[in-house]
Amino acid sequence: MKTPKKLIKRLSAVLMAGIMFAGAAAVRAEGVPSVSASSALLLDAGSGRVIFEKDADTERPMASTTKIMTALIAVERCDLKETVTVPEKAVGVEGSSVYLYRDEKLTVEELVLAMMLESANDAATAIAIGIAGSVGDFAVLMNRRAEELGLSRTSFENPHGLDGENHYTTARDLAVLTAFAMKNETFRRIVSTYRSVIPMKDGEGSRLLVNHNRLLKSYDGAIGVKTGFTKKSGRCLVTAAERNGVMLIAVTLNDPDDWLDHRKMLDYGFSMIERVPLTGENGVAGTVSVTGGLSETVGYHSDGAVSADLVKGAHSLRTVIEMPHFLYAPVRAGEAVGRAVFYDGDTEIASCELYADGDVEMKETKKTFFERIKDILGY
């Protein structure tokens, strides 16, 4: 079956708009967690929907959660196997450290692991200098990336998160950054790693790295991402957890009881998830035109009903059918002829293939006078 690329169309049908699920408001009012954080936010990473927030737009220092941006830039810009020679300025940096040696050689991946598991400020500094030549120039890259991601209330001075006058973010910006970073498979793999070993002094010894995020081992579905603390910032924590394909991002800034608060926030978030039908029980069905066939149309169908796990509340659901204006015969039963894509607002939440209901054979065309003459003469 041939399909003309220029004739592809997108047929959009609004299934539901502004539907308020019964009891959703009551569930929110009764179950909202009380947290001790100065700022907090819980985000559904897939839809971008905020489930819970507390003073989420106040600018605050964020300590080592800064390293989420440092790691993102590193995995976006670098070959992870590339070797970095530790510069003198990375040795003995204040705060958490893996005690790097001057001129020691490690890969980008080993440094990112040290930074994200052990919160090593020396590793963050080595990454920054290796990429940009200096901490200051790397901060320029960080702020440029923040602007690209729409983080309008975030400013970076350094790659590690030590306090600075112009070093701050908000719970909302940090959640948005993390949701984006978790789409990067390399970033996601590293921040979900609990234990790793990297070399010391070019192989003379080894360093055991253990992730500071205790929720990785104690909370069902936890997959990252970063702890942080300075006297100025207080305890800061960003956690990602995933269940049944739904990823939640929890952020707290200046939270003396962050481990408990993250459990409460995530428990609340997952309790707010419900299975929403996107089609009727028979799925998606329709017809499409066929050219050059014994039949002028053929039916199509999805392989059963489609649903998605969504946060309770108002949804603007729509289905877009991606299919050619017409199909060329022959068409075979079960052949994939298009796709249905389901959206909540502008966010894609599900999709499925569409298949032809039956065969459509090619129509025999009458031969022209000259073709019949050629047949007679044997040409």
mmCIF file of C-alpha atoms in Angstrom:
data_model
loop_
_atom_site.group_PDB
_atom_site.id
_atom_site.type_symbol
_atom_site.label_atom_id
_atom_site.label_comp_id
_atom_site.label_asym_id
_atom_site.label_seq_id
_atom_site.Cartn_x
_atom_site.Cartn_y
_atom_site.Cartn_z
ATOM 1 C CA MET A 1 0.000 0.000 0.000
ATOM 2 C CA LYS A 2 1.420 3.383 -0.984
ATOM 3 C CA THR A 3 0.583 6.592 0.839
ATOM 4 C CA PRO A 4 1.291 10.036 -0.631
ATOM 5 C CA LYS A 5 3.376 11.923 1.926
ATOM 6 C CA LYS A 6 2.044 15.303 0.863
ATOM 7 C CA LEU A 7 -1.502 14.176 1.464
ATOM 8 C CA ILE A 8 -1.083 13.337 5.132
ATOM 9 C CA LYS A 9 -3.710 15.098 7.203
ATOM 10 C CA ARG A 10 -4.403 15.447 10.878
ATOM 11 C CA LEU A 11 -8.092 15.092 11.735
ATOM 12 C CA SER A 12 -8.639 16.533 15.187
ATOM 13 C CA ALA A 13 -11.696 15.631 17.243
ATOM 14 C CA VAL A 14 -12.334 17.003 20.713
ATOM 15 C CA LEU A 15 -13.604 14.165 22.892
ATOM 16 C CA MET A 16 -13.936 16.032 26.199
ATOM 17 C CA ALA A 17 -13.213 19.591 27.217
ATOM 18 C CA GLY A 18 -13.159 20.998 30.703
ATOM 19 C CA ILE A 19 -14.540 17.866 32.342
ATOM 20 C CA MET A 20 -14.438 18.056 36.121
ATOM 21 C CA PHE A 21 -14.258 14.657 37.719
ATOM 22 C CA ALA A 22 -16.750 14.219 40.559
ATOM 23 C CA GLY A 23 -15.249 14.540 43.995
ATOM 24 C CA ALA A 24 -11.853 15.750 42.798
ATOM 25 C CA ALA A 25 -12.063 19.027 44.683
ATOM 26 C CA ALA A 26 -13.026 17.219 47.876
ATOM 27 C CA VAL A 27 -10.106 14.801 47.525
ATOM 28 C CA ARG A 28 -7.698 17.700 47.153
ATOM 29 C CA ALA A 29 -9.072 19.552 50.159
ATOM 30 C CA GLU A 30 -8.979 16.534 52.463
ATOM 31 C CA GLY A 31 -5.701 14.951 51.382
ATOM 32 C CA VAL A 32 -3.322 17.870 50.786
ATOM 33 C CA PRO A 33 -0.092 17.175 52.703
ATOM 34 C CA SER A 34 1.262 19.541 55.336
ATOM 35 C CA VAL A 35 5.000 20.055 54.841
ATOM 36 C CA SER A 36 7.640 21.885 56.847
ATOM 37 C CA ALA A 37 9.456 23.223 53.762
ATOM 38 C CA SER A 38 9.656 26.947 53.062
ATOM 39 C CA SER A 39 8.875 26.122 49.421
ATOM 40 C CA ALA A 40 7.520 22.939 47.881
ATOM 41 C CA LEU A 41 5.982 21.679 44.659
ATOM 42 C CA LEU A 42 4.746 18.333 43.346
ATOM 43 C CA LEU A 43 4.599 17.966 39.567
ATOM 44 C CA ASP A 44 3.185 15.344 37.224
ATOM 45 C CA ALA A 45 6.146 15.211 34.839
ATOM 46 C CA GLY A 46 4.137 13.799 31.941
ATOM 47 C CA SER A 47 1.377 16.393 31.770
ATOM 48 C CA GLY A 48 3.125 19.287 33.505
ATOM 49 C CA ARG A 49 0.189 19.520 35.917
ATOM 50 C CA VAL A 50 0.979 20.837 39.398
ATOM 51 C CA ILE A 51 -0.586 18.596 42.046
ATOM 52 C CA PHE A 52 0.560 20.468 45.138
ATOM 53 C CA GLU A 53 2.512 23.637 45.827
ATOM 54 C CA LYS A 54 3.588 25.847 48.705
ATOM 55 C CA ASP A 55 5.225 29.218 48.103
ATOM 56 C CA ALA A 56 6.635 27.712 44.914
ATOM 57 C CA ASP A 57 7.695 30.977 43.236
ATOM 58 C CA THR A 58 9.852 32.487 45.975
ATOM 59 C CA GLU A 59 13.521 32.646 44.985
ATOM 60 C CA ARG A 60 15.713 30.663 47.373
ATOM 61 C CA PRO A 61 19.237 29.179 47.430
ATOM 62 C CA MET A 62 19.160 25.561 46.275
ATOM 63 C CA ALA A 63 22.495 24.105 47.420
ATOM 64 C CA SER A 64 23.597 20.952 45.573
ATOM 65 C CA THR A 65 20.340 20.539 43.650
ATOM 66 C CA THR A 66 22.259 22.971 41.406
ATOM 67 C CA LYS A 67 24.063 19.894 40.124
ATOM 68 C CA ILE A 68 20.941 18.812 38.230
ATOM 69 C CA MET A 69 21.716 21.561 35.712
ATOM 70 C CA THR A 70 25.452 20.792 35.761
ATOM 71 C CA ALA A 71 24.783 17.125 35.014
ATOM 72 C CA LEU A 72 22.253 17.943 32.294
ATOM 73 C CA ILE A 73 24.723 20.172 30.466
ATOM 74 C CA ALA A 74 27.455 17.541 30.818
ATOM 75 C CA VAL A 75 25.381 14.699 29.357
ATOM 76 C CA GLU A 76 24.006 16.932 26.596
ATOM 77 C CA ARG A 77 27.366 18.318 25.495
ATOM 78 C CA CYS A 78 29.928 15.609 26.188
ATOM 79 C CA ASP A 79 30.944 12.135 25.136
ATOM 80 C CA LEU A 80 30.667 10.275 28.440
ATOM 81 C CA LYS A 81 33.836 8.324 27.651
ATOM 82 C CA GLU A 82 35.827 11.503 27.104
ATOM 83 C CA THR A 83 38.724 11.870 29.544
ATOM 84 C CA VAL A 84 38.988 14.936 31.776
ATOM 85 C CA THR A 85 42.263 15.907 33.439
ATOM 86 C CA VAL A 86 41.496 17.274 36.891
ATOM 87 C CA PRO A 87 42.635 20.918 37.069
ATOM 88 C CA GLU A 88 44.270 22.431 40.133
ATOM 89 C CA LYS A 89 41.228 24.656 40.777
ATOM 90 C CA ALA A 90 39.059 21.564 41.264
ATOM 91 C CA VAL A 91 41.239 20.156 44.034
ATOM 92 C CA GLY A 92 40.158 20.899 47.594
ATOM 93 C CA VAL A 93 36.926 22.701 46.737
ATOM 94 C CA GLU A 94 34.888 23.441 49.867
ATOM 95 C CA GLY A 95 32.124 21.024 50.865
ATOM 96 C CA SER A 96 31.374 17.468 49.768
ATOM 97 C CA SER A 97 34.237 15.869 47.871
ATOM 98 C CA VAL A 98 35.658 12.668 46.436
ATOM 99 C CA TYR A 99 39.164 14.084 47.016
ATOM 100 C CA LEU A 100 40.333 14.427 43.448
ATOM 101 C CA TYR A 101 44.057 14.740 42.734
ATOM 102 C CA ARG A 102 45.577 17.319 40.415
ATOM 103 C CA ASP A 103 46.130 15.927 36.884
ATOM 104 C CA GLU A 104 44.189 12.778 37.753
ATOM 105 C CA LYS A 105 42.280 11.516 34.717
ATOM 106 C CA LEU A 106 38.636 10.437 34.872
ATOM 107 C CA THR A 107 35.908 10.130 32.281
ATOM 108 C CA VAL A 108 33.018 12.568 32.086
ATOM 109 C CA GLU A 109 30.680 9.794 33.237
ATOM 110 C CA GLU A 110 32.833 9.021 36.287
ATOM 111 C CA LEU A 111 32.849 12.680 37.282
ATOM 112 C CA VAL A 112 29.086 13.013 36.812
ATOM 113 C CA LEU A 113 28.544 9.897 38.931
ATOM 114 C CA ALA A 114 30.767 11.344 41.678
ATOM 115 C CA MET A 115 28.882 14.629 41.504
ATOM 116 C CA MET A 116 25.364 13.170 41.551
ATOM 117 C CA LEU A 117 25.881 10.273 43.996
ATOM 118 C CA GLU A 118 28.399 11.729 46.457
ATOM 119 C CA SER A 119 27.502 15.379 45.717
ATOM 120 C CA ALA A 120 31.186 16.019 45.027
ATOM 121 C CA ASN A 121 31.902 19.728 44.559
ATOM 122 C CA ASP A 122 35.377 18.964 43.239
ATOM 123 C CA ALA A 123 33.877 16.764 40.509
ATOM 124 C CA ALA A 124 31.375 19.506 39.607
ATOM 125 C CA THR A 125 34.216 22.009 39.316
ATOM 126 C CA ALA A 126 36.281 19.652 37.142
ATOM 127 C CA ILE A 127 33.294 19.168 34.823
ATOM 128 C CA ALA A 128 32.686 22.916 34.580
ATOM 129 C CA ILE A 129 36.296 23.778 33.784
ATOM 130 C CA GLY A 130 36.571 20.848 31.381
ATOM 131 C CA ILE A 131 33.550 22.033 29.393
ATOM 132 C CA ALA A 132 33.823 25.828 29.541
ATOM 133 C CA GLY A 133 37.368 26.606 30.684
ATOM 134 C CA SER A 134 36.327 28.266 33.935
ATOM 135 C CA VAL A 135 33.598 28.176 36.568
ATOM 136 C CA GLY A 136 32.398 31.625 35.497
ATOM 137 C CA ASP A 137 32.082 30.683 31.843
ATOM 138 C CA PHE A 138 30.264 27.491 32.786
ATOM 139 C CA ALA A 139 27.785 29.549 34.825
ATOM 140 C CA VAL A 140 27.073 31.485 31.622
ATOM 141 C CA LEU A 141 26.173 28.187 29.939
ATOM 142 C CA MET A 142 23.973 27.238 32.892
ATOM 143 C CA ASN A 143 22.059 30.512 32.754
ATOM 144 C CA ARG A 144 21.685 30.269 28.997
ATOM 145 C CA ARG A 145 20.222 26.760 29.326
ATOM 146 C CA ALA A 146 17.923 27.973 32.105
ATOM 147 C CA GLU A 147 16.625 30.705 29.821
ATOM 148 C CA GLU A 148 16.047 28.191 27.025
ATOM 149 C CA LEU A 149 13.986 26.060 29.412
ATOM 150 C CA GLY A 150 11.910 29.028 30.570
ATOM 151 C CA LEU A 151 13.334 29.089 34.104
ATOM 152 C CA SER A 152 12.707 32.798 34.588
ATOM 153 C CA ARG A 153 13.389 32.896 38.346
ATOM 154 C CA THR A 154 16.647 30.938 38.378
ATOM 155 C CA SER A 155 20.222 32.222 38.394
ATOM 156 C CA PHE A 156 23.492 30.283 38.604
ATOM 157 C CA GLU A 157 26.924 31.451 39.780
ATOM 158 C CA ASN A 158 28.643 28.074 40.029
ATOM 159 C CA PRO A 159 28.252 24.377 39.114
ATOM 160 C CA HIS A 160 28.057 22.948 42.648
ATOM 161 C CA GLY A 161 25.592 25.042 44.654
ATOM 162 C CA LEU A 162 27.753 26.721 47.268
ATOM 163 C CA ASP A 163 26.039 29.924 48.365
ATOM 164 C CA GLY A 164 26.284 32.990 46.143
ATOM 165 C CA GLU A 165 24.449 36.294 45.991
ATOM 166 C CA ASN A 166 23.120 35.548 42.515
ATOM 167 C CA HIS A 167 22.644 31.825 42.959
ATOM 168 C CA TYR A 168 18.986 30.888 43.457
ATOM 169 C CA THR A 169 15.927 29.185 42.026
ATOM 170 C CA THR A 170 12.307 28.446 42.920
ATOM 171 C CA ALA A 171 10.583 25.170 43.663
ATOM 172 C CA ARG A 172 8.632 25.555 40.418
ATOM 173 C CA ASP A 173 11.687 26.188 38.244
ATOM 174 C CA LEU A 174 13.563 23.310 39.858
ATOM 175 C CA ALA A 175 10.665 20.928 39.197
ATOM 176 C CA VAL A 176 10.451 22.008 35.552
ATOM 177 C CA LEU A 177 14.215 21.580 35.125
ATOM 178 C CA THR A 178 14.115 18.116 36.676
ATOM 179 C CA ALA A 179 11.156 16.965 34.588
ATOM 180 C CA PHE A 180 13.078 17.986 31.467
ATOM 181 C CA ALA A 181 16.330 16.393 32.628
ATOM 182 C CA MET A 182 14.595 13.090 33.389
ATOM 183 C CA LYS A 183 13.692 12.806 29.695
ATOM 184 C CA ASN A 184 17.408 12.332 29.024
ATOM 185 C CA GLU A 185 18.080 8.605 29.371
ATOM 186 C CA THR A 186 21.711 9.091 30.396
ATOM 187 C CA PHE A 187 20.824 11.606 33.093
ATOM 188 C CA ARG A 188 18.030 9.364 34.309
ATOM 189 C CA ARG A 189 20.294 6.307 34.483
ATOM 190 C CA ILE A 190 22.945 8.153 36.481
ATOM 191 C CA VAL A 191 20.625 9.742 39.061
ATOM 192 C CA SER A 192 18.847 6.433 39.654
ATOM 193 C CA THR A 193 22.156 4.672 40.391
ATOM 194 C CA TYR A 194 22.535 3.850 44.080
ATOM 195 C CA ARG A 195 26.101 2.541 44.140
ATOM 196 C CA SER A 196 29.072 2.769 41.777
ATOM 197 C CA VAL A 197 32.861 2.506 41.793
ATOM 198 C CA ILE A 198 35.240 4.840 39.972
ATOM 199 C CA PRO A 199 39.061 4.782 39.824
ATOM 200 C CA MET A 200 41.412 6.787 42.033
ATOM 201 C CA LYS A 201 44.755 8.209 40.888
ATOM 202 C CA ASP A 202 44.492 6.717 37.400
ATOM 203 C CA GLY A 203 43.744 3.208 38.616
ATOM 204 C CA GLU A 204 46.021 2.993 41.648
ATOM 205 C CA GLY A 205 42.928 2.633 43.798
ATOM 206 C CA SER A 206 39.163 3.007 43.645
ATOM 207 C CA ARG A 207 36.417 5.180 45.092
ATOM 208 C CA LEU A 208 33.104 3.733 46.265
ATOM 209 C CA LEU A 209 30.204 6.068 45.484
ATOM 210 C CA VAL A 210 26.934 5.729 47.399
ATOM 211 C CA ASN A 211 23.940 7.875 46.522
ATOM 212 C CA HIS A 212 22.902 10.283 49.300
ATOM 213 C CA ASN A 213 19.236 9.952 48.289
ATOM 214 C CA ARG A 214 17.941 7.416 50.811
ATOM 215 C CA LEU A 215 14.519 7.283 49.096
ATOM 216 C CA LEU A 216 16.078 5.263 46.268
ATOM 217 C CA LYS A 217 16.158 2.297 48.637
ATOM 218 C CA SER A 218 13.138 3.053 50.794
ATOM 219 C CA TYR A 219 10.362 4.476 48.597
ATOM 220 C CA ASP A 220 8.526 2.368 46.030
ATOM 221 C CA GLY A 221 9.210 3.733 42.550
ATOM 222 C CA ALA A 222 11.889 6.285 43.512
ATOM 223 C CA ILE A 223 14.305 6.898 40.606
ATOM 224 C CA GLY A 224 16.349 9.981 41.662
ATOM 225 C CA VAL A 225 17.419 12.729 41.779
ATOM 226 C CA LYS A 226 19.414 15.065 44.162
ATOM 227 C CA THR A 227 19.970 16.155 47.744
ATOM 228 C CA GLY A 228 21.456 19.459 48.904
ATOM 229 C CA PHE A 229 22.396 21.436 52.004
ATOM 230 C CA THR A 230 24.142 24.619 53.037
ATOM 231 C CA LYS A 231 23.586 26.701 56.175
ATOM 232 C CA LYS A 232 21.973 29.403 54.056
ATOM 233 C CA SER A 233 19.734 27.142 51.952
ATOM 234 C CA GLY A 234 18.803 24.595 54.585
ATOM 235 C CA ARG A 235 17.972 21.067 53.473
ATOM 236 C CA CYS A 236 16.952 20.864 49.804
ATOM 237 C CA LEU A 237 15.669 17.771 48.042
ATOM 238 C CA VAL A 238 14.410 16.820 44.598
ATOM 239 C CA THR A 239 12.872 13.367 44.181
ATOM 240 C CA ALA A 240 11.453 11.597 41.142
ATOM 241 C CA ALA A 241 9.245 8.534 41.525
ATOM 242 C CA GLU A 242 7.454 6.502 38.868
ATOM 243 C CA ARG A 243 4.566 4.041 39.101
ATOM 244 C CA ASN A 244 2.552 2.552 36.239
ATOM 245 C CA GLY A 245 4.086 4.963 33.758
ATOM 246 C CA VAL A 246 3.314 8.088 35.826
ATOM 247 C CA MET A 247 6.357 10.088 36.957
ATOM 248 C CA LEU A 248 6.050 12.594 39.804
ATOM 249 C CA ILE A 249 8.662 15.207 40.705
ATOM 250 C CA ALA A 250 8.765 16.430 44.325
ATOM 251 C CA VAL A 251 10.791 19.510 45.280
ATOM 252 C CA THR A 252 11.383 21.036 48.714
ATOM 253 C CA LEU A 253 13.622 23.982 49.619
ATOM 254 C CA ASN A 254 14.686 24.714 53.204
ATOM 255 C CA ASP A 255 12.931 21.684 54.649
ATOM 256 C CA PRO A 256 14.163 20.279 57.990
ATOM 257 C CA ASP A 257 11.945 17.209 57.551
ATOM 258 C CA ASP A 258 12.454 16.592 53.847
ATOM 259 C CA TRP A 259 12.490 12.778 53.782
ATOM 260 C CA LEU A 260 9.108 12.532 55.493
ATOM 261 C CA ASP A 261 7.667 15.423 53.506
ATOM 262 C CA HIS A 262 8.660 13.830 50.200
ATOM 263 C CA ARG A 263 6.980 10.587 51.208
ATOM 264 C CA LYS A 264 3.811 12.486 52.085
ATOM 265 C CA MET A 265 3.878 14.512 48.866
ATOM 266 C CA LEU A 266 4.498 11.496 46.644
ATOM 267 C CA ASP A 267 1.903 9.371 48.445
ATOM 268 C CA TYR A 268 -0.610 12.158 47.956
ATOM 269 C CA GLY A 269 0.347 12.542 44.306
ATOM 270 C CA PHE A 270 -0.050 8.870 43.480
ATOM 271 C CA SER A 271 -3.393 8.823 45.317
ATOM 272 C CA MET A 272 -4.526 11.539 42.913
ATOM 273 C CA ILE A 273 -3.900 9.390 39.825
ATOM 274 C CA GLU A 274 -6.855 7.705 38.149
ATOM 275 C CA ARG A 275 -7.348 5.651 34.994
ATOM 276 C CA VAL A 276 -9.220 7.765 32.421
ATOM 277 C CA PRO A 277 -10.817 6.177 29.312
ATOM 278 C CA LEU A 278 -9.732 7.922 26.117
ATOM 279 C CA THR A 279 -12.044 5.920 23.826
ATOM 280 C CA GLY A 280 -15.178 3.840 24.072
ATOM 281 C CA GLU A 281 -14.845 0.139 24.838
ATOM 282 C CA ASN A 282 -14.492 -0.614 21.114
ATOM 283 C CA GLY A 283 -11.599 1.779 20.640
ATOM 284 C CA VAL A 284 -11.141 4.061 17.632
ATOM 285 C CA ALA A 285 -12.929 3.322 14.341
ATOM 286 C CA GLY A 286 -13.694 5.095 11.072
ATOM 287 C CA THR A 287 -13.313 4.927 7.305
ATOM 288 C CA VAL A 288 -10.791 6.238 4.813
ATOM 289 C CA SER A 289 -11.019 6.618 1.026
ATOM 290 C CA VAL A 290 -9.258 4.182 -1.311
ATOM 291 C CA THR A 291 -8.196 5.058 -4.841
ATOM 292 C CA GLY A 292 -7.784 2.486 -7.600
ATOM 293 C CA GLY A 293 -9.664 -0.202 -5.678
ATOM 294 C CA LEU A 294 -12.786 -2.315 -6.093
ATOM 295 C CA SER A 295 -14.156 -0.460 -3.062
ATOM 296 C CA GLU A 296 -13.999 3.307 -2.644
ATOM 297 C CA THR A 297 -13.467 3.126 1.142
ATOM 298 C CA VAL A 298 -12.147 0.830 3.813
ATOM 299 C CA GLY A 299 -12.794 0.829 7.543
ATOM 300 C CA TYR A 300 -10.076 1.121 10.149
ATOM 301 C CA HIS A 301 -9.885 0.316 13.847
ATOM 302 C CA SER A 302 -7.614 0.387 16.859
ATOM 303 C CA ASP A 303 -6.603 -2.758 18.681
ATOM 304 C CA GLY A 304 -9.066 -2.279 21.551
ATOM 305 C CA ALA A 305 -9.887 0.524 23.965
ATOM 306 C CA VAL A 306 -7.307 3.106 25.051
ATOM 307 C CA SER A 307 -6.942 4.690 28.498
ATOM 308 C CA ALA A 308 -4.345 6.687 30.427
ATOM 309 C CA ASP A 309 -3.387 7.317 34.051
ATOM 310 C CA LEU A 310 -3.979 11.016 34.748
ATOM 311 C CA VAL A 311 -4.114 13.323 37.740
ATOM 312 C CA LYS A 312 -7.665 13.814 38.980
ATOM 313 C CA GLY A 313 -9.164 17.115 37.954
ATOM 314 C CA ALA A 314 -10.298 18.973 34.850
ATOM 315 C CA HIS A 315 -8.974 17.639 31.546
ATOM 316 C CA SER A 316 -9.161 18.903 27.984
ATOM 317 C CA LEU A 317 -8.935 15.638 26.058
ATOM 318 C CA ARG A 318 -8.769 15.375 22.290
ATOM 319 C CA THR A 319 -7.858 12.785 19.701
ATOM 320 C CA VAL A 320 -5.895 13.498 16.535
ATOM 321 C CA ILE A 321 -6.152 10.946 13.702
ATOM 322 C CA GLU A 322 -2.959 10.888 11.644
ATOM 323 C CA MET A 323 -3.795 9.302 8.291
ATOM 324 C CA PRO A 324 -3.459 9.994 4.533
ATOM 325 C CA HIS A 325 -6.371 11.634 2.696
ATOM 326 C CA PHE A 326 -6.669 8.346 0.804
ATOM 327 C CA LEU A 327 -4.962 4.968 0.449
ATOM 328 C CA TYR A 328 -3.809 3.346 -2.780
ATOM 329 C CA ALA A 329 -5.133 -0.125 -3.546
ATOM 330 C CA PRO A 330 -4.344 -2.839 -2.824
ATOM 331 C CA VAL A 331 -5.023 -2.603 0.913
ATOM 332 C CA ARG A 332 -4.696 -5.658 3.133
ATOM 333 C CA ALA A 333 -6.697 -6.469 6.261
ATOM 334 C CA GLY A 334 -4.677 -5.727 9.400
ATOM 335 C CA GLU A 335 -2.322 -3.390 7.571
ATOM 336 C CA ALA A 336 -1.323 -0.313 9.594
ATOM 337 C CA VAL A 337 -2.899 2.674 7.876
ATOM 338 C CA GLY A 338 -2.527 5.440 10.461
ATOM 339 C CA ARG A 339 -2.269 6.412 14.092
ATOM 340 C CA ALA A 340 -4.481 7.942 16.781
ATOM 341 C CA VAL A 341 -2.747 10.371 19.144
ATOM 342 C CA PHE A 342 -4.427 11.437 22.392
ATOM 343 C CA TYR A 343 -3.764 14.768 24.102
ATOM 344 C CA ASP A 344 -4.627 16.433 27.379
ATOM 345 C CA GLY A 345 -4.408 20.060 26.335
ATOM 346 C CA ASP A 346 -1.178 20.256 24.349
ATOM 347 C CA THR A 347 0.476 17.263 26.049
ATOM 348 C CA GLU A 348 0.509 13.886 24.296
ATOM 349 C CA ILE A 349 -0.654 11.253 26.770
ATOM 350 C CA ALA A 350 -1.153 8.145 24.591
ATOM 351 C CA SER A 351 -1.199 6.855 21.019
ATOM 352 C CA CYS A 352 -2.201 3.723 19.126
ATOM 353 C CA GLU A 353 -1.901 2.241 15.646
ATOM 354 C CA LEU A 354 -4.917 2.032 13.335
ATOM 355 C CA TYR A 355 -5.451 -1.019 11.115
ATOM 356 C CA ALA A 356 -7.464 -1.718 7.960
ATOM 357 C CA ASP A 357 -10.658 -3.720 8.519
ATOM 358 C CA GLY A 358 -10.428 -5.735 5.295
ATOM 359 C CA ASP A 359 -8.863 -6.246 1.871
ATOM 360 C CA VAL A 360 -9.414 -3.875 -1.034
ATOM 361 C CA GLU A 361 -8.180 -5.288 -4.341
ATOM 362 C CA MET A 362 -7.004 -3.193 -7.262
ATOM 363 C CA LYS A 363 -9.585 -2.350 -9.903
ATOM 364 C CA GLU A 364 -8.803 -3.671 -13.394
ATOM 365 C CA THR A 365 -8.486 -0.829 -15.886
ATOM 366 C CA LYS A 366 -9.699 -1.085 -19.478
ATOM 367 C CA LYS A 367 -6.940 -1.203 -22.075
ATOM 368 C CA THR A 368 -6.688 1.602 -24.582
ATOM 369 C CA PHE A 369 -7.099 1.006 -28.348
ATOM 370 C CA PHE A 370 -3.334 1.174 -28.871
ATOM 371 C CA GLU A 371 -2.691 -1.279 -26.002
ATOM 372 C CA ARG A 372 -5.104 -3.765 -27.619
ATOM 373 C CA ILE A 373 -3.335 -3.364 -30.993
ATOM 374 C CA LYS A 374 0.008 -4.071 -29.283
ATOM 375 C CA ASP A 375 -1.469 -7.234 -27.741
ATOM 376 C CA ILE A 376 -2.715 -8.408 -31.156
ATOM 377 C CA LEU A 377 0.611 -7.703 -32.852
ATOM 378 C CA GLY A 378 2.574 -9.209 -29.985
ATOM 379 C CA TYR A 379 4.543 -6.084 -29.202
#
